[in-house]
Amino acid sequence: MLQTAEQGGAFQFTPWIRRDRESLAEEPLEKILAGAGGAEDLYDDLAFEPGTLSIFAGRYCLHRVTETAGDRERLVAVFTFASEPGFVNTPETQKLFWGRASQEPLGA
């Protein structure tokens, strides 16, 4: 976390919805996707203050950031790890995760 938003911007996550790469934990996933009563109770907040470092296995749970408001934007640095040097996410993946994409990969 580099900077908190003036209002909102809480990082929220669910219990693991994947036991491993192939299988899903059906009960919590179905509850969340159906919007069933109590689904919001499955989300926990993780407090972030400037300087916070979080190592997070996001492929195993659903996660989100609540809506922000005010003049000060929420700023975070997100590092990803890959097994091949120079790997970057496709523009489509960048848009999915961050709502925008860089024009060219770094080092291109």
PDB file of N, CA and C in Angstrom:
ATOM      1  N   MET A   1       0.855  -1.169   0.000  1.00  0.00           N
ATOM      2  CA  MET A   1       0.000   0.000   0.000  1.00  0.00           C
ATOM      3  C   MET A   1       0.897   1.227   0.000  1.00  0.00           C
ATOM      4  N   LEU A   2       0.653   2.090  -0.976  1.00  0.00           N
ATOM      5  CA  LEU A   2       1.393   3.343  -1.063  1.00  0.00           C
ATOM      6  C   LEU A   2       0.597   4.500  -0.474  1.00  0.00           C
ATOM      7  N   GLN A   3      -0.714   4.486  -0.718  1.00  0.00           N
ATOM      8  CA  GLN A   3      -1.571   5.577  -0.246  1.00  0.00           C
ATOM      9  C   GLN A   3      -2.999   5.077  -0.116  1.00  0.00           C
ATOM     10  N   THR A   4      -3.647   5.396   0.999  1.00  0.00           N
ATOM     11  CA  THR A   4      -5.049   5.025   1.179  1.00  0.00           C
ATOM     12  C   THR A   4      -5.939   6.047   0.489  1.00  0.00           C
ATOM     13  N   ALA A   5      -7.132   5.608   0.116  1.00  0.00           N
ATOM     14  CA  ALA A   5      -8.126   6.530  -0.435  1.00  0.00           C
ATOM     15  C   ALA A   5      -8.670   7.391   0.697  1.00  0.00           C
ATOM     16  N   GLU A   6      -9.231   8.520   0.323  1.00  0.00           N
ATOM     17  CA  GLU A   6      -9.835   9.381   1.332  1.00  0.00           C
ATOM     18  C   GLU A   6     -10.958   8.641   2.058  1.00  0.00           C
ATOM     19  N   GLN A   7     -11.767   7.907   1.292  1.00  0.00           N
ATOM     20  CA  GLN A   7     -12.845   7.104   1.855  1.00  0.00           C
ATOM     21  C   GLN A   7     -12.913   5.788   1.098  1.00  0.00           C
ATOM     22  N   GLY A   8     -13.289   4.724   1.793  1.00  0.00           N
ATOM     23  CA  GLY A   8     -13.461   3.421   1.149  1.00  0.00           C
ATOM     24  C   GLY A   8     -12.129   2.782   0.800  1.00  0.00           C
ATOM     25  N   GLY A   9     -12.176   1.859  -0.161  1.00  0.00           N
ATOM     26  CA  GLY A   9     -10.971   1.177  -0.610  1.00  0.00           C
ATOM     27  C   GLY A   9     -10.523   0.039   0.278  1.00  0.00           C
ATOM     28  N   ALA A  10     -11.456  -0.571   1.014  1.00  0.00           N
ATOM     29  CA  ALA A  10     -11.101  -1.706   1.865  1.00  0.00           C
ATOM     30  C   ALA A  10     -10.832  -2.933   1.001  1.00  0.00           C
ATOM     31  N   PHE A  11      -9.764  -3.648   1.315  1.00  0.00           N
ATOM     32  CA  PHE A  11      -9.455  -4.900   0.634  1.00  0.00           C
ATOM     33  C   PHE A  11     -10.225  -6.000   1.344  1.00  0.00           C
ATOM     34  N   GLN A  12     -11.027  -6.750   0.584  1.00  0.00           N
ATOM     35  CA  GLN A  12     -11.851  -7.809   1.153  1.00  0.00           C
ATOM     36  C   GLN A  12     -11.567  -9.124   0.434  1.00  0.00           C
ATOM     37  N   PHE A  13     -11.648 -10.219   1.188  1.00  0.00           N
ATOM     38  CA  PHE A  13     -11.386 -11.538   0.608  1.00  0.00           C
ATOM     39  C   PHE A  13     -12.272 -12.583   1.268  1.00  0.00           C
ATOM     40  N   THR A  14     -12.493 -13.682   0.549  1.00  0.00           N
ATOM     41  CA  THR A  14     -13.299 -14.789   1.057  1.00  0.00           C
ATOM     42  C   THR A  14     -12.388 -15.910   1.533  1.00  0.00           C
ATOM     43  N   PRO A  15     -12.956 -16.904   2.224  1.00  0.00           N
ATOM     44  CA  PRO A  15     -12.177 -18.122   2.487  1.00  0.00           C
ATOM     45  C   PRO A  15     -11.790 -18.747   1.138  1.00  0.00           C
ATOM     46  N   TRP A  16     -10.848 -19.640   1.171  1.00  0.00           N
ATOM     47  CA  TRP A  16     -10.404 -20.280  -0.065  1.00  0.00           C
ATOM     48  C   TRP A  16     -11.570 -20.957  -0.772  1.00  0.00           C
ATOM     49  N   ILE A  17     -11.703 -20.670  -2.059  1.00  0.00           N
ATOM     50  CA  ILE A  17     -12.728 -21.325  -2.869  1.00  0.00           C
ATOM     51  C   ILE A  17     -12.118 -22.435  -3.719  1.00  0.00           C
ATOM     52  N   ARG A  18     -10.802 -22.554  -3.664  1.00  0.00           N
ATOM     53  CA  ARG A  18     -10.102 -23.638  -4.366  1.00  0.00           C
ATOM     54  C   ARG A  18      -9.280 -24.406  -3.345  1.00  0.00           C
ATOM     55  N   ARG A  19      -9.392 -25.703  -3.416  1.00  0.00           N
ATOM     56  CA  ARG A  19      -8.551 -26.544  -2.562  1.00  0.00           C
ATOM     57  C   ARG A  19      -7.175 -26.718  -3.208  1.00  0.00           C
ATOM     58  N   ASP A  20      -7.166 -26.709  -4.538  1.00  0.00           N
ATOM     59  CA  ASP A  20      -5.942 -26.809  -5.318  1.00  0.00           C
ATOM     60  C   ASP A  20      -6.253 -26.229  -6.691  1.00  0.00           C
ATOM     61  N   ARG A  21      -5.363 -26.383  -7.656  1.00  0.00           N
ATOM     62  CA  ARG A  21      -5.576 -25.776  -8.981  1.00  0.00           C
ATOM     63  C   ARG A  21      -6.785 -26.335  -9.721  1.00  0.00           C
ATOM     64  N   GLU A  22      -7.188 -27.566  -9.410  1.00  0.00           N
ATOM     65  CA  GLU A  22      -8.248 -28.215 -10.174  1.00  0.00           C
ATOM     66  C   GLU A  22      -9.622 -28.188  -9.518  1.00  0.00           C
ATOM     67  N   SER A  23      -9.697 -28.139  -8.215  1.00  0.00           N
ATOM     68  CA  SER A  23     -10.993 -28.319  -7.568  1.00  0.00           C
ATOM     69  C   SER A  23     -11.450 -27.058  -6.841  1.00  0.00           C
ATOM     70  N   LEU A  24     -12.745 -26.875  -6.823  1.00  0.00           N
ATOM     71  CA  LEU A  24     -13.366 -25.730  -6.159  1.00  0.00           C
ATOM     72  C   LEU A  24     -14.058 -26.186  -4.883  1.00  0.00           C
ATOM     73  N   ALA A  25     -14.114 -25.299  -3.912  1.00  0.00           N
ATOM     74  CA  ALA A  25     -14.901 -25.543  -2.700  1.00  0.00           C
ATOM     75  C   ALA A  25     -16.310 -25.060  -3.009  1.00  0.00           C
ATOM     76  N   GLU A  26     -17.170 -25.966  -3.400  1.00  0.00           N
ATOM     77  CA  GLU A  26     -18.472 -25.618  -3.961  1.00  0.00           C
ATOM     78  C   GLU A  26     -19.368 -24.813  -3.028  1.00  0.00           C
ATOM     79  N   GLU A  27     -19.432 -25.158  -1.758  1.00  0.00           N
ATOM     80  CA  GLU A  27     -20.386 -24.515  -0.860  1.00  0.00           C
ATOM     81  C   GLU A  27     -20.184 -22.996  -0.750  1.00  0.00           C
ATOM     82  N   PRO A  28     -18.987 -22.497  -0.390  1.00  0.00           N
ATOM     83  CA  PRO A  28     -18.855 -21.042  -0.314  1.00  0.00           C
ATOM     84  C   PRO A  28     -18.980 -20.369  -1.678  1.00  0.00           C
ATOM     85  N   LEU A  29     -18.488 -21.016  -2.727  1.00  0.00           N
ATOM     86  CA  LEU A  29     -18.571 -20.425  -4.059  1.00  0.00           C
ATOM     87  C   LEU A  29     -20.021 -20.278  -4.502  1.00  0.00           C
ATOM     88  N   GLU A  30     -20.822 -21.305  -4.322  1.00  0.00           N
ATOM     89  CA  GLU A  30     -22.235 -21.237  -4.706  1.00  0.00           C
ATOM     90  C   GLU A  30     -22.964 -20.146  -3.923  1.00  0.00           C
ATOM     91  N   LYS A  31     -22.668 -20.039  -2.658  1.00  0.00           N
ATOM     92  CA  LYS A  31     -23.304 -19.027  -1.816  1.00  0.00           C
ATOM     93  C   LYS A  31     -22.955 -17.620  -2.308  1.00  0.00           C
ATOM     94  N   ILE A  32     -21.711 -17.401  -2.647  1.00  0.00           N
ATOM     95  CA  ILE A  32     -21.272 -16.081  -3.125  1.00  0.00           C
ATOM     96  C   ILE A  32     -21.885 -15.771  -4.482  1.00  0.00           C
ATOM     97  N   LEU A  33     -21.811 -16.706  -5.413  1.00  0.00           N
ATOM     98  CA  LEU A  33     -22.315 -16.460  -6.763  1.00  0.00           C
ATOM     99  C   LEU A  33     -23.827 -16.268  -6.790  1.00  0.00           C
ATOM    100  N   ALA A  34     -24.531 -16.954  -5.912  1.00  0.00           N
ATOM    101  CA  ALA A  34     -25.989 -16.841  -5.857  1.00  0.00           C
ATOM    102  C   ALA A  34     -26.426 -15.577  -5.114  1.00  0.00           C
ATOM    103  N   GLY A  35     -25.477 -14.928  -4.430  1.00  0.00           N
ATOM    104  CA  GLY A  35     -25.855 -13.770  -3.630  1.00  0.00           C
ATOM    105  C   GLY A  35     -26.755 -14.164  -2.480  1.00  0.00           C
ATOM    106  N   ALA A  36     -26.622 -15.404  -2.047  1.00  0.00           N
ATOM    107  CA  ALA A  36     -27.482 -15.936  -0.982  1.00  0.00           C
ATOM    108  C   ALA A  36     -27.293 -15.151   0.305  1.00  0.00           C
ATOM    109  N   GLY A  37     -28.310 -15.170   1.134  1.00  0.00           N
ATOM    110  CA  GLY A  37     -28.238 -14.489   2.416  1.00  0.00           C
ATOM    111  C   GLY A  37     -26.993 -14.909   3.175  1.00  0.00           C
ATOM    112  N   GLY A  38     -26.295 -13.927   3.705  1.00  0.00           N
ATOM    113  CA  GLY A  38     -25.082 -14.212   4.446  1.00  0.00           C
ATOM    114  C   GLY A  38     -23.837 -14.288   3.600  1.00  0.00           C
ATOM    115  N   ALA A  39     -23.955 -14.169   2.270  1.00  0.00           N
ATOM    116  CA  ALA A  39     -22.765 -14.245   1.420  1.00  0.00           C
ATOM    117  C   ALA A  39     -21.775 -13.142   1.776  1.00  0.00           C
ATOM    118  N   GLU A  40     -22.283 -11.958   2.105  1.00  0.00           N
ATOM    119  CA  GLU A  40     -21.388 -10.863   2.487  1.00  0.00           C
ATOM    120  C   GLU A  40     -20.596 -11.202   3.740  1.00  0.00           C
ATOM    121  N   ASP A  41     -21.166 -12.051   4.591  1.00  0.00           N
ATOM    122  CA  ASP A  41     -20.472 -12.442   5.819  1.00  0.00           C
ATOM    123  C   ASP A  41     -19.245 -13.305   5.538  1.00  0.00           C
ATOM    124  N   LEU A  42     -19.143 -13.850   4.324  1.00  0.00           N
ATOM    125  CA  LEU A  42     -17.976 -14.657   3.986  1.00  0.00           C
ATOM    126  C   LEU A  42     -16.740 -13.797   3.730  1.00  0.00           C
ATOM    127  N   TYR A  43     -16.926 -12.510   3.482  1.00  0.00           N
ATOM    128  CA  TYR A  43     -15.799 -11.617   3.196  1.00  0.00           C
ATOM    129  C   TYR A  43     -15.187 -11.095   4.483  1.00  0.00           C
ATOM    130  N   ASP A  44     -13.870 -11.098   4.539  1.00  0.00           N
ATOM    131  CA  ASP A  44     -13.117 -10.484   5.636  1.00  0.00           C
ATOM    132  C   ASP A  44     -12.396  -9.266   5.084  1.00  0.00           C
ATOM    133  N   ASP A  45     -12.182  -8.270   5.936  1.00  0.00           N
ATOM    134  CA  ASP A  45     -11.400  -7.095   5.558  1.00  0.00           C
ATOM    135  C   ASP A  45      -9.962  -7.287   6.022  1.00  0.00           C
ATOM    136  N   LEU A  46      -9.026  -6.861   5.187  1.00  0.00           N
ATOM    137  CA  LEU A  46      -7.617  -6.857   5.552  1.00  0.00           C
ATOM    138  C   LEU A  46      -7.181  -5.398   5.587  1.00  0.00           C
ATOM    139  N   ALA A  47      -6.780  -4.937   6.762  1.00  0.00           N
ATOM    140  CA  ALA A  47      -6.407  -3.528   6.922  1.00  0.00           C
ATOM    141  C   ALA A  47      -5.098  -3.245   6.190  1.00  0.00           C
ATOM    142  N   PHE A  48      -5.106  -2.219   5.382  1.00  0.00           N
ATOM    143  CA  PHE A  48      -3.914  -1.761   4.679  1.00  0.00           C
ATOM    144  C   PHE A  48      -3.662  -0.309   5.049  1.00  0.00           C
ATOM    145  N   GLU A  49      -2.473  -0.037   5.466  1.00  0.00           N
ATOM    146  CA  GLU A  49      -2.008   1.327   5.706  1.00  0.00           C
ATOM    147  C   GLU A  49      -0.776   1.527   4.833  1.00  0.00           C
ATOM    148  N   PRO A  50      -0.421   2.756   4.496  1.00  0.00           N
ATOM    149  CA  PRO A  50       0.791   2.968   3.704  1.00  0.00           C
ATOM    150  C   PRO A  50       1.981   2.237   4.333  1.00  0.00           C
ATOM    151  N   GLY A  51       2.707   1.511   3.502  1.00  0.00           N
ATOM    152  CA  GLY A  51       3.835   0.719   3.957  1.00  0.00           C
ATOM    153  C   GLY A  51       3.507  -0.749   4.165  1.00  0.00           C
ATOM    154  N   THR A  52       2.224  -1.121   4.080  1.00  0.00           N
ATOM    155  CA  THR A  52       1.827  -2.512   4.266  1.00  0.00           C
ATOM    156  C   THR A  52       2.299  -3.360   3.089  1.00  0.00           C
ATOM    157  N   LEU A  53       2.877  -4.514   3.382  1.00  0.00           N
ATOM    158  CA  LEU A  53       3.219  -5.514   2.372  1.00  0.00           C
ATOM    159  C   LEU A  53       2.365  -6.738   2.656  1.00  0.00           C
ATOM    160  N   SER A  54       1.632  -7.184   1.660  1.00  0.00           N
ATOM    161  CA  SER A  54       0.795  -8.379   1.803  1.00  0.00           C
ATOM    162  C   SER A  54       1.189  -9.368   0.728  1.00  0.00           C
ATOM    163  N   ILE A  55       1.495 -10.576   1.132  1.00  0.00           N
ATOM    164  CA  ILE A  55       1.770 -11.656   0.179  1.00  0.00           C
ATOM    165  C   ILE A  55       0.514 -12.505   0.165  1.00  0.00           C
ATOM    166  N   PHE A  56      -0.093 -12.590  -1.004  1.00  0.00           N
ATOM    167  CA  PHE A  56      -1.462 -13.066  -1.104  1.00  0.00           C
ATOM    168  C   PHE A  56      -1.600 -14.035  -2.260  1.00  0.00           C
ATOM    169  N   ALA A  57      -2.178 -15.200  -2.037  1.00  0.00           N
ATOM    170  CA  ALA A  57      -2.419 -16.192  -3.088  1.00  0.00           C
ATOM    171  C   ALA A  57      -3.829 -15.991  -3.634  1.00  0.00           C
ATOM    172  N   GLY A  58      -3.995 -14.994  -4.480  1.00  0.00           N
ATOM    173  CA  GLY A  58      -5.305 -14.589  -4.964  1.00  0.00           C
ATOM    174  C   GLY A  58      -6.033 -15.602  -5.821  1.00  0.00           C
ATOM    175  N   ARG A  59      -5.339 -16.604  -6.321  1.00  0.00           N
ATOM    176  CA  ARG A  59      -6.031 -17.589  -7.155  1.00  0.00           C
ATOM    177  C   ARG A  59      -6.899 -18.527  -6.336  1.00  0.00           C
ATOM    178  N   TYR A  60      -6.726 -18.519  -5.021  1.00  0.00           N
ATOM    179  CA  TYR A  60      -7.459 -19.450  -4.178  1.00  0.00           C
ATOM    180  C   TYR A  60      -8.699 -18.860  -3.517  1.00  0.00           C
ATOM    181  N   CYS A  61      -8.919 -17.562  -3.636  1.00  0.00           N
ATOM    182  CA  CYS A  61     -10.112 -16.965  -3.023  1.00  0.00           C
ATOM    183  C   CYS A  61     -10.576 -15.782  -3.871  1.00  0.00           C
ATOM    184  N   LEU A  62     -11.827 -15.421  -3.680  1.00  0.00           N
ATOM    185  CA  LEU A  62     -12.339 -14.215  -4.325  1.00  0.00           C
ATOM    186  C   LEU A  62     -11.874 -13.021  -3.505  1.00  0.00           C
ATOM    187  N   HIS A  63     -11.548 -11.937  -4.169  1.00  0.00           N
ATOM    188  CA  HIS A  63     -11.118 -10.742  -3.465  1.00  0.00           C
ATOM    189  C   HIS A  63     -11.540  -9.516  -4.254  1.00  0.00           C
ATOM    190  N   ARG A  64     -11.668  -8.414  -3.536  1.00  0.00           N
ATOM    191  CA  ARG A  64     -12.158  -7.177  -4.143  1.00  0.00           C
ATOM    192  C   ARG A  64     -11.714  -6.005  -3.284  1.00  0.00           C
ATOM    193  N   VAL A  65     -11.906  -4.821  -3.843  1.00  0.00           N
ATOM    194  CA  VAL A  65     -11.678  -3.581  -3.111  1.00  0.00           C
ATOM    195  C   VAL A  65     -12.982  -2.804  -3.161  1.00  0.00           C
ATOM    196  N   THR A  66     -13.412  -2.293  -2.005  1.00  0.00           N
ATOM    197  CA  THR A  66     -14.659  -1.535  -1.974  1.00  0.00           C
ATOM    198  C   THR A  66     -14.489  -0.212  -2.700  1.00  0.00           C
ATOM    199  N   GLU A  67     -15.601   0.359  -3.095  1.00  0.00           N
ATOM    200  CA  GLU A  67     -15.605   1.626  -3.839  1.00  0.00           C
ATOM    201  C   GLU A  67     -14.899   2.716  -3.034  1.00  0.00           C
ATOM    202  N   THR A  68     -14.173   3.565  -3.757  1.00  0.00           N
ATOM    203  CA  THR A  68     -13.479   4.678  -3.110  1.00  0.00           C
ATOM    204  C   THR A  68     -14.193   5.985  -3.402  1.00  0.00           C
ATOM    205  N   ALA A  69     -13.916   6.994  -2.581  1.00  0.00           N
ATOM    206  CA  ALA A  69     -14.494   8.327  -2.772  1.00  0.00           C
ATOM    207  C   ALA A  69     -13.508   9.357  -2.242  1.00  0.00           C
ATOM    208  N   GLY A  70     -13.683  10.580  -2.683  1.00  0.00           N
ATOM    209  CA  GLY A  70     -12.832  11.663  -2.210  1.00  0.00           C
ATOM    210  C   GLY A  70     -11.762  12.023  -3.215  1.00  0.00           C
ATOM    211  N   ASP A  71     -10.955  12.998  -2.845  1.00  0.00           N
ATOM    212  CA  ASP A  71      -9.922  13.511  -3.750  1.00  0.00           C
ATOM    213  C   ASP A  71      -8.642  12.681  -3.747  1.00  0.00           C
ATOM    214  N   ARG A  72      -8.374  11.956  -2.674  1.00  0.00           N
ATOM    215  CA  ARG A  72      -7.142  11.166  -2.584  1.00  0.00           C
ATOM    216  C   ARG A  72      -7.411   9.751  -3.090  1.00  0.00           C
ATOM    217  N   GLU A  73      -6.656   9.333  -4.111  1.00  0.00           N
ATOM    218  CA  GLU A  73      -6.829   8.005  -4.701  1.00  0.00           C
ATOM    219  C   GLU A  73      -6.104   6.937  -3.898  1.00  0.00           C
ATOM    220  N   ARG A  74      -6.591   5.717  -3.998  1.00  0.00           N
ATOM    221  CA  ARG A  74      -5.947   4.541  -3.399  1.00  0.00           C
ATOM    222  C   ARG A  74      -4.848   4.097  -4.353  1.00  0.00           C
ATOM    223  N   LEU A  75      -3.618   3.986  -3.861  1.00  0.00           N
ATOM    224  CA  LEU A  75      -2.489   3.580  -4.693  1.00  0.00           C
ATOM    225  C   LEU A  75      -1.813   2.361  -4.085  1.00  0.00           C
ATOM    226  N   VAL A  76      -1.662   1.315  -4.887  1.00  0.00           N
ATOM    227  CA  VAL A  76      -0.961   0.109  -4.455  1.00  0.00           C
ATOM    228  C   VAL A  76       0.016  -0.319  -5.547  1.00  0.00           C
ATOM    229  N   ALA A  77       1.064  -0.981  -5.147  1.00  0.00           N
ATOM    230  CA  ALA A  77       1.983  -1.615  -6.091  1.00  0.00           C
ATOM    231  C   ALA A  77       1.675  -3.110  -6.053  1.00  0.00           C
ATOM    232  N   VAL A  78       1.432  -3.701  -7.214  1.00  0.00           N
ATOM    233  CA  VAL A  78       1.096  -5.115  -7.286  1.00  0.00           C
ATOM    234  C   VAL A  78       2.216  -5.832  -8.037  1.00  0.00           C
ATOM    235  N   PHE A  79       2.830  -6.784  -7.368  1.00  0.00           N
ATOM    236  CA  PHE A  79       3.874  -7.590  -7.981  1.00  0.00           C
ATOM    237  C   PHE A  79       3.288  -8.950  -8.320  1.00  0.00           C
ATOM    238  N   THR A  80       3.627  -9.463  -9.485  1.00  0.00           N
ATOM    239  CA  THR A  80       3.244 -10.818  -9.846  1.00  0.00           C
ATOM    240  C   THR A  80       4.510 -11.587 -10.184  1.00  0.00           C
ATOM    241  N   PHE A  81       4.428 -12.887 -10.063  1.00  0.00           N
ATOM    242  CA  PHE A  81       5.596 -13.713 -10.291  1.00  0.00           C
ATOM    243  C   PHE A  81       5.308 -14.703 -11.410  1.00  0.00           C
ATOM    244  N   ALA A  82       6.298 -14.915 -12.272  1.00  0.00           N
ATOM    245  CA  ALA A  82       6.155 -15.841 -13.392  1.00  0.00           C
ATOM    246  C   ALA A  82       7.412 -16.702 -13.475  1.00  0.00           C
ATOM    247  N   SER A  83       7.277 -17.839 -14.100  1.00  0.00           N
ATOM    248  CA  SER A  83       8.409 -18.755 -14.215  1.00  0.00           C
ATOM    249  C   SER A  83       9.306 -18.435 -15.403  1.00  0.00           C
ATOM    250  N   GLU A  84       8.862 -17.564 -16.315  1.00  0.00           N
ATOM    251  CA  GLU A  84       9.705 -17.221 -17.457  1.00  0.00           C
ATOM    252  C   GLU A  84      10.103 -15.746 -17.409  1.00  0.00           C
ATOM    253  N   PRO A  85      11.377 -15.442 -17.635  1.00  0.00           N
ATOM    254  CA  PRO A  85      11.846 -14.055 -17.594  1.00  0.00           C
ATOM    255  C   PRO A  85      11.127 -13.186 -18.634  1.00  0.00           C
ATOM    256  N   GLY A  86      10.826 -11.959 -18.261  1.00  0.00           N
ATOM    257  CA  GLY A  86      10.215 -11.019 -19.190  1.00  0.00           C
ATOM    258  C   GLY A  86       8.728 -11.191 -19.395  1.00  0.00           C
ATOM    259  N   PHE A  87       8.092 -12.118 -18.693  1.00  0.00           N
ATOM    260  CA  PHE A  87       6.665 -12.356 -18.861  1.00  0.00           C
ATOM    261  C   PHE A  87       5.860 -11.142 -18.392  1.00  0.00           C
ATOM    262  N   VAL A  88       4.857 -10.749 -19.179  1.00  0.00           N
ATOM    263  CA  VAL A  88       3.900  -9.719 -18.764  1.00  0.00           C
ATOM    264  C   VAL A  88       2.499 -10.215 -19.095  1.00  0.00           C
ATOM    265  N   ASN A  89       1.536  -9.758 -18.336  1.00  0.00           N
ATOM    266  CA  ASN A  89       0.148 -10.113 -18.623  1.00  0.00           C
ATOM    267  C   ASN A  89      -0.287  -9.472 -19.933  1.00  0.00           C
ATOM    268  N   THR A  90      -1.210 -10.123 -20.618  1.00  0.00           N
ATOM    269  CA  THR A  90      -1.750  -9.572 -21.858  1.00  0.00           C
ATOM    270  C   THR A  90      -2.545  -8.306 -21.527  1.00  0.00           C
ATOM    271  N   PRO A  91      -2.749  -7.421 -22.497  1.00  0.00           N
ATOM    272  CA  PRO A  91      -3.585  -6.244 -22.250  1.00  0.00           C
ATOM    273  C   PRO A  91      -4.977  -6.615 -21.750  1.00  0.00           C
ATOM    274  N   GLU A  92      -5.532  -7.719 -22.240  1.00  0.00           N
ATOM    275  CA  GLU A  92      -6.858  -8.154 -21.790  1.00  0.00           C
ATOM    276  C   GLU A  92      -6.842  -8.514 -20.306  1.00  0.00           C
ATOM    277  N   THR A  93      -5.800  -9.218 -19.883  1.00  0.00           N
ATOM    278  CA  THR A  93      -5.682  -9.579 -18.468  1.00  0.00           C
ATOM    279  C   THR A  93      -5.462  -8.335 -17.624  1.00  0.00           C
ATOM    280  N   GLN A  94      -4.644  -7.415 -18.092  1.00  0.00           N
ATOM    281  CA  GLN A  94      -4.425  -6.167 -17.368  1.00  0.00           C
ATOM    282  C   GLN A  94      -5.742  -5.421 -17.170  1.00  0.00           C
ATOM    283  N   LYS A  95      -6.552  -5.350 -18.212  1.00  0.00           N
ATOM    284  CA  LYS A  95      -7.843  -4.664 -18.107  1.00  0.00           C
ATOM    285  C   LYS A  95      -8.770  -5.369 -17.129  1.00  0.00           C
ATOM    286  N   LEU A  96      -8.756  -6.697 -17.131  1.00  0.00           N
ATOM    287  CA  LEU A  96      -9.581  -7.463 -16.211  1.00  0.00           C
ATOM    288  C   LEU A  96      -9.220  -7.144 -14.759  1.00  0.00           C
ATOM    289  N   PHE A  97      -7.923  -7.102 -14.457  1.00  0.00           N
ATOM    290  CA  PHE A  97      -7.486  -6.903 -13.075  1.00  0.00           C
ATOM    291  C   PHE A  97      -7.467  -5.442 -12.641  1.00  0.00           C
ATOM    292  N   TRP A  98      -7.044  -4.541 -13.521  1.00  0.00           N
ATOM    293  CA  TRP A  98      -6.822  -3.165 -13.100  1.00  0.00           C
ATOM    294  C   TRP A  98      -7.675  -2.130 -13.834  1.00  0.00           C
ATOM    295  N   GLY A  99      -8.494  -2.570 -14.768  1.00  0.00           N
ATOM    296  CA  GLY A  99      -9.371  -1.641 -15.459  1.00  0.00           C
ATOM    297  C   GLY A  99      -8.719  -0.863 -16.574  1.00  0.00           C
ATOM    298  N   ARG A 100      -7.437  -1.074 -16.788  1.00  0.00           N
ATOM    299  CA  ARG A 100      -6.725  -0.417 -17.879  1.00  0.00           C
ATOM    300  C   ARG A 100      -5.497  -1.248 -18.222  1.00  0.00           C
ATOM    301  N   ALA A 101      -4.855  -0.928 -19.341  1.00  0.00           N
ATOM    302  CA  ALA A 101      -3.686  -1.690 -19.771  1.00  0.00           C
ATOM    303  C   ALA A 101      -2.580  -0.737 -20.199  1.00  0.00           C
ATOM    304  N   SER A 102      -1.344  -1.160 -19.995  1.00  0.00           N
ATOM    305  CA  SER A 102      -0.220  -0.365 -20.479  1.00  0.00           C
ATOM    306  C   SER A 102      -0.154  -0.518 -21.995  1.00  0.00           C
ATOM    307  N   GLN A 103       0.367   0.465 -22.659  1.00  0.00           N
ATOM    308  CA  GLN A 103       0.443   0.423 -24.125  1.00  0.00           C
ATOM    309  C   GLN A 103       1.442  -0.630 -24.591  1.00  0.00           C
ATOM    310  N   GLU A 104       2.593  -0.681 -23.914  1.00  0.00           N
ATOM    311  CA  GLU A 104       3.618  -1.649 -24.308  1.00  0.00           C
ATOM    312  C   GLU A 104       4.214  -2.275 -23.059  1.00  0.00           C
ATOM    313  N   PRO A 105       4.579  -3.554 -23.130  1.00  0.00           N
ATOM    314  CA  PRO A 105       5.223  -4.184 -21.981  1.00  0.00           C
ATOM    315  C   PRO A 105       6.529  -3.477 -21.644  1.00  0.00           C
ATOM    316  N   LEU A 106       6.915  -3.500 -20.379  1.00  0.00           N
ATOM    317  CA  LEU A 106       8.203  -2.924 -19.971  1.00  0.00           C
ATOM    318  C   LEU A 106       9.333  -3.621 -20.713  1.00  0.00           C
ATOM    319  N   GLY A 107      10.310  -2.861 -21.136  1.00  0.00           N
ATOM    320  CA  GLY A 107      11.455  -3.438 -21.822  1.00  0.00           C
ATOM    321  C   GLY A 107      11.207  -3.722 -23.289  1.00  0.00           C
ATOM    322  N   ALA A 108      10.030  -3.386 -23.810  1.00  0.00           N
ATOM    323  CA  ALA A 108       9.733  -3.665 -25.219  1.00  0.00           C
ATOM    324  C   ALA A 108      10.358  -2.622 -26.116  1.00  0.00           C
TER     325      ALA A 108
END
